[in-house]
Coordinates of C-alpha atoms in Angstrom, one line a residue:
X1 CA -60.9 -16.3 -238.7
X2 CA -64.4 -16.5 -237.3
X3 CA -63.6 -15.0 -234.0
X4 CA -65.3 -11.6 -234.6
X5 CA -68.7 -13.6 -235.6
X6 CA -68.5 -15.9 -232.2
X7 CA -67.9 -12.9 -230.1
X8 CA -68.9 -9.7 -231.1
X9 CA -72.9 -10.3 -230.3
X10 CA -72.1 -12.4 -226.6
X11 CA -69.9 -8.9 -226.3
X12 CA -72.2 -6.8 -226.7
X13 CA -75.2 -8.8 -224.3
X14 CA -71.9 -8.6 -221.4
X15 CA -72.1 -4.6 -222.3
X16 CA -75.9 -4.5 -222.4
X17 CA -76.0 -6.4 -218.9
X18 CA -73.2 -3.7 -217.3
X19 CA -75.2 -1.2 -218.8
X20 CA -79.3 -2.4 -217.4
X21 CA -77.2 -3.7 -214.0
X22 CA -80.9 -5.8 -213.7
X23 CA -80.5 -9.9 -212.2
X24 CA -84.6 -10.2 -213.4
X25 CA -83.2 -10.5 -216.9
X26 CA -80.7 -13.6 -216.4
X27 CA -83.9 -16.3 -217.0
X28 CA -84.6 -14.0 -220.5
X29 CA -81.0 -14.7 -221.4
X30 CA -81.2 -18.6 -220.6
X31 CA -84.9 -19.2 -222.3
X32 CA -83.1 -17.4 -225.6
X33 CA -79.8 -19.2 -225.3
X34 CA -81.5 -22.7 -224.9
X35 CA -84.4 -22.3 -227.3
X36 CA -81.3 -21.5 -229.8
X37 CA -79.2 -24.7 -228.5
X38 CA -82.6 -26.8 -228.8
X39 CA -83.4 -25.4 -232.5
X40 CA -79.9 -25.8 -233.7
X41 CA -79.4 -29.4 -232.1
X42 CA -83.0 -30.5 -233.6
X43 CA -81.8 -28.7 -237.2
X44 CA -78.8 -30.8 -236.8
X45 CA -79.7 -33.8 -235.6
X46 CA -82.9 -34.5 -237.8
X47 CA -83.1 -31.6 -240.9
X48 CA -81.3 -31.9 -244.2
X49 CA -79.3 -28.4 -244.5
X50 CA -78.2 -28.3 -247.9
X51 CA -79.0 -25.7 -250.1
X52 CA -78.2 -24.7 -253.7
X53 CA -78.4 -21.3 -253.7
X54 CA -80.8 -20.0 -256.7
X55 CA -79.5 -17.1 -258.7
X56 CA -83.1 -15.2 -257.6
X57 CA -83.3 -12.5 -255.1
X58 CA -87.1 -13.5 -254.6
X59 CA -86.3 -16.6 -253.5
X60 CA -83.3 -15.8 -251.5
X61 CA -85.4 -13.2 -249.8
X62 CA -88.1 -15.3 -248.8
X63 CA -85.9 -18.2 -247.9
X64 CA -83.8 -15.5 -245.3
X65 CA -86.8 -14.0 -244.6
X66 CA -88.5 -17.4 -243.1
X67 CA -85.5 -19.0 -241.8
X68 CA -83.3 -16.3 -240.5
X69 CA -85.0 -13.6 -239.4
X70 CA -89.2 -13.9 -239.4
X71 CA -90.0 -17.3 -238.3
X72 CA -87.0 -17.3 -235.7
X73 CA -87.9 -13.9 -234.2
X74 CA -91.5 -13.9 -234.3
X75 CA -92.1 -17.8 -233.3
X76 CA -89.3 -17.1 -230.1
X77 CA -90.8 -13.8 -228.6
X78 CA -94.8 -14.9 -229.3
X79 CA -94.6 -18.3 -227.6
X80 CA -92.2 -16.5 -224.4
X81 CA -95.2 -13.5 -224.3
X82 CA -97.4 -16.2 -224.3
X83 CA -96.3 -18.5 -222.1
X84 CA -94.6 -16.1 -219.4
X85 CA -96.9 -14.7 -216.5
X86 CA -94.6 -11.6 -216.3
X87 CA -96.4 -8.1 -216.5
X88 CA -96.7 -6.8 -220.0
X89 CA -93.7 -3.5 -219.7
X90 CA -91.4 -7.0 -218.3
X91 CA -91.7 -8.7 -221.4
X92 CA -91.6 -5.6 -223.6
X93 CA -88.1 -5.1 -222.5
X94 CA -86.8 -8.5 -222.7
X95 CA -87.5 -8.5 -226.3
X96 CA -83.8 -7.1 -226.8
X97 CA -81.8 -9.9 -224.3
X98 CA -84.3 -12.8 -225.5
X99 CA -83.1 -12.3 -229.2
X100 CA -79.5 -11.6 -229.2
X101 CA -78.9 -14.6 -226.8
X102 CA -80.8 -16.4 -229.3
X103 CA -78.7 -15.0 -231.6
X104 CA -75.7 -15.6 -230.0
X105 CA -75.4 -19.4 -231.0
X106 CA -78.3 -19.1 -234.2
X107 CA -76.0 -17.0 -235.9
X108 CA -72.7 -18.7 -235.6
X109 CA -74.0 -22.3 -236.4
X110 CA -75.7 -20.8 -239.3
X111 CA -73.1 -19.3 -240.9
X112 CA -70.6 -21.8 -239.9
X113 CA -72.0 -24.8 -241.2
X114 CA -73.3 -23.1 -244.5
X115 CA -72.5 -25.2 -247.9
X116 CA -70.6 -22.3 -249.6
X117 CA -68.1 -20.6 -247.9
X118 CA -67.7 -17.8 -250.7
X119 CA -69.7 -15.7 -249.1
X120 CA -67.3 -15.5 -246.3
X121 CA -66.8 -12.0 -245.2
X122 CA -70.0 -10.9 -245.5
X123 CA -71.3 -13.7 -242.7
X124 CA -68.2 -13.0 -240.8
X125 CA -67.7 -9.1 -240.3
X126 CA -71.1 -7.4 -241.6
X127 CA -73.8 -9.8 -240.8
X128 CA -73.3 -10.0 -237.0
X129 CA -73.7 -5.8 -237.3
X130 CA -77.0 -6.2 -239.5
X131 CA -78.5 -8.7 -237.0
X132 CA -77.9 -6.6 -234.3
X133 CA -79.4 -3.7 -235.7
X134 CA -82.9 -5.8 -236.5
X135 CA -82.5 -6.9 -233.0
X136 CA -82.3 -3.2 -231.7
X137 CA -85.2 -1.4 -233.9
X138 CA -87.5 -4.8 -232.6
X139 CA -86.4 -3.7 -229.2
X140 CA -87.1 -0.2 -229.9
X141 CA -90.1 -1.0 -232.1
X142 CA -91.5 -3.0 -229.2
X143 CA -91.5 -0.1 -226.5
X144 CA -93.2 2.0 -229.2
X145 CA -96.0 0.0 -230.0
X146 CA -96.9 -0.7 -226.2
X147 CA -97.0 3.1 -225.6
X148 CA -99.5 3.6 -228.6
X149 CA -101.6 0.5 -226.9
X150 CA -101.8 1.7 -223.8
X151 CA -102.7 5.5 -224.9
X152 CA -105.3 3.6 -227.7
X153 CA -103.2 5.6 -230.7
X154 CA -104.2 3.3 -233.5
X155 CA -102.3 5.8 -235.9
X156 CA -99.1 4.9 -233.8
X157 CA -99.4 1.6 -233.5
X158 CA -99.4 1.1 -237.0
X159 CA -96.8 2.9 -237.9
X160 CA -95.0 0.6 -235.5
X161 CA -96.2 -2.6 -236.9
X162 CA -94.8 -1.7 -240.1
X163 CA -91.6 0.0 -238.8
X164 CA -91.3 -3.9 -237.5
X165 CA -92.1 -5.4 -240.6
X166 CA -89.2 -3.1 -242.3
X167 CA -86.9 -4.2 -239.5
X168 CA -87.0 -7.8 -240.1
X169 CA -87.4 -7.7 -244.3
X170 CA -84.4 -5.3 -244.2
X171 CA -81.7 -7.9 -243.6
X172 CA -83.0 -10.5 -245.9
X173 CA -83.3 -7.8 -248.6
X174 CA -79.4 -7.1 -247.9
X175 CA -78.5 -10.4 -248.3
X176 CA -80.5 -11.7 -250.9
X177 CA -79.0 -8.7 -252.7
X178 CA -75.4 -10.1 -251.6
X179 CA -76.2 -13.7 -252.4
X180 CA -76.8 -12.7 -256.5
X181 CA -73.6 -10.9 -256.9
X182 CA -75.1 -7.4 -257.1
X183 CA -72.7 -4.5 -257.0
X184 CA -71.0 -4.9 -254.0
X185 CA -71.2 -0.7 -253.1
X186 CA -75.2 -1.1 -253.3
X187 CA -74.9 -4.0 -250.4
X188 CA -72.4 -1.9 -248.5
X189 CA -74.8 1.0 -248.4
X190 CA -77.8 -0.8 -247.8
X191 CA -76.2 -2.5 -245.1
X192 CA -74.5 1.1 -243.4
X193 CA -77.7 3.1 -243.9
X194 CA -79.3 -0.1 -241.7
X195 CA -76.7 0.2 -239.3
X196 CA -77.1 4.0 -238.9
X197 CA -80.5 4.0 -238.9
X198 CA -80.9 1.3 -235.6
X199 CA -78.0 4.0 -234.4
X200 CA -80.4 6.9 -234.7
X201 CA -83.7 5.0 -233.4
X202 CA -81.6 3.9 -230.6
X203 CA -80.9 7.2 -229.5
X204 CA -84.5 8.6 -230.2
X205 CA -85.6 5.6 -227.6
X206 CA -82.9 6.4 -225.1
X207 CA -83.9 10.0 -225.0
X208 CA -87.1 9.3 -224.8
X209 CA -87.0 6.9 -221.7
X210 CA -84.9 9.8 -219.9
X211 CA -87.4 12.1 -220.5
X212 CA -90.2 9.6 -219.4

């Protein structure tokens, strides 16, 4: 039953390693994957998980926001740019492999040891596809904004820093709007037109590093 959320993100890391064919990434993929096992242990170990869920998509929204998605990515790639000594275009692209092999045990053990299990289909067959999509317009987002830093396009980077800020609110909105039992077609879409969207961005970046 929850074979598709265990594998389907480790799946598509085996892919993305295939597909870069790059050893320099394997200490990326450990730092992400142990900084997850640490979190999750300590979460386990010392922090009361329980949570009644508040019929208020503000609240939901924040809560995902903080604990699934924000605090997570942004806490995880600022203290590994600030800690690493490798060159700035290095630690741009490990921004994709850091946070799926995060993800790859964050997810799971969040969904899995969740209070209510009503909300079962969603965590198991749409969420892993939603979180993989923030992960690629970060990715994508990232190789953006450190082309508009180092050609001093202030315009640019902006428009980055918010296309981030989109890419990490985006999912929470989803399933804050999932969580209060709005009309499930309005999640579906919101969810498919996120999908598509990392889909489109991806391709705009892959083009754009052929060309470069």
């Amino acid at each position: 039953m929850y074979f598709f959320l265990l594998i389907f993100l480790p799946l598509v890391l085996t892919a993305y390693c295939f597909y870069v064919r790059n050893k320099t990434i394997a200490p990326v993929i450990f730092i992400g994957i142990m900084s997850s096992v640490i979190f999750c242990g300590f979460k386990m170990l010392f922090m009361y998980s329980h949570r009644v869920v508040p019929y208020s998509f503000i609240e939901n929204l924040f809560y995902f926001l903080v604990k699934q998605t924000l605090l997570p990515c942004a806490v995880l790639y600022g203290l590994y740019f600030l800690v690493t000594k490798d060159d700035e275009e290095y630690k741009v692209n490990a921004v994709f492999p850091l946070l799926i092999s995060f993800y790859i045990v964050f997810l799971p053990y969040t969904e899995l040891t969740a209070d209510s299990k009503k909300y079962t289909w969603f965590a198991l067959f749409f969420k892993p596809f939603i979180i993989l999509s923030m992960i690629v317009l970060l990715a994508c987002c990232a190789r953006f904004i450190y082309k508009a830093v180092k050609s001093s396009l202030r315009p640019q980077l902006v428009k980055g820093i918010l296309f981030v800020v989109f890419a990490l609110v985006m999912p929470a909105v989803i399933e804050s709007f999932y969580i209060i039992h709005t009309e499930i077609f309005i999640v579906i879409i919101l969810a498919v037109l996120y999908i598509l969207l990392s889909l489109f961005v991806l391709r705009k970046c892959y083009k754009e590093n052929l060309n470069a």
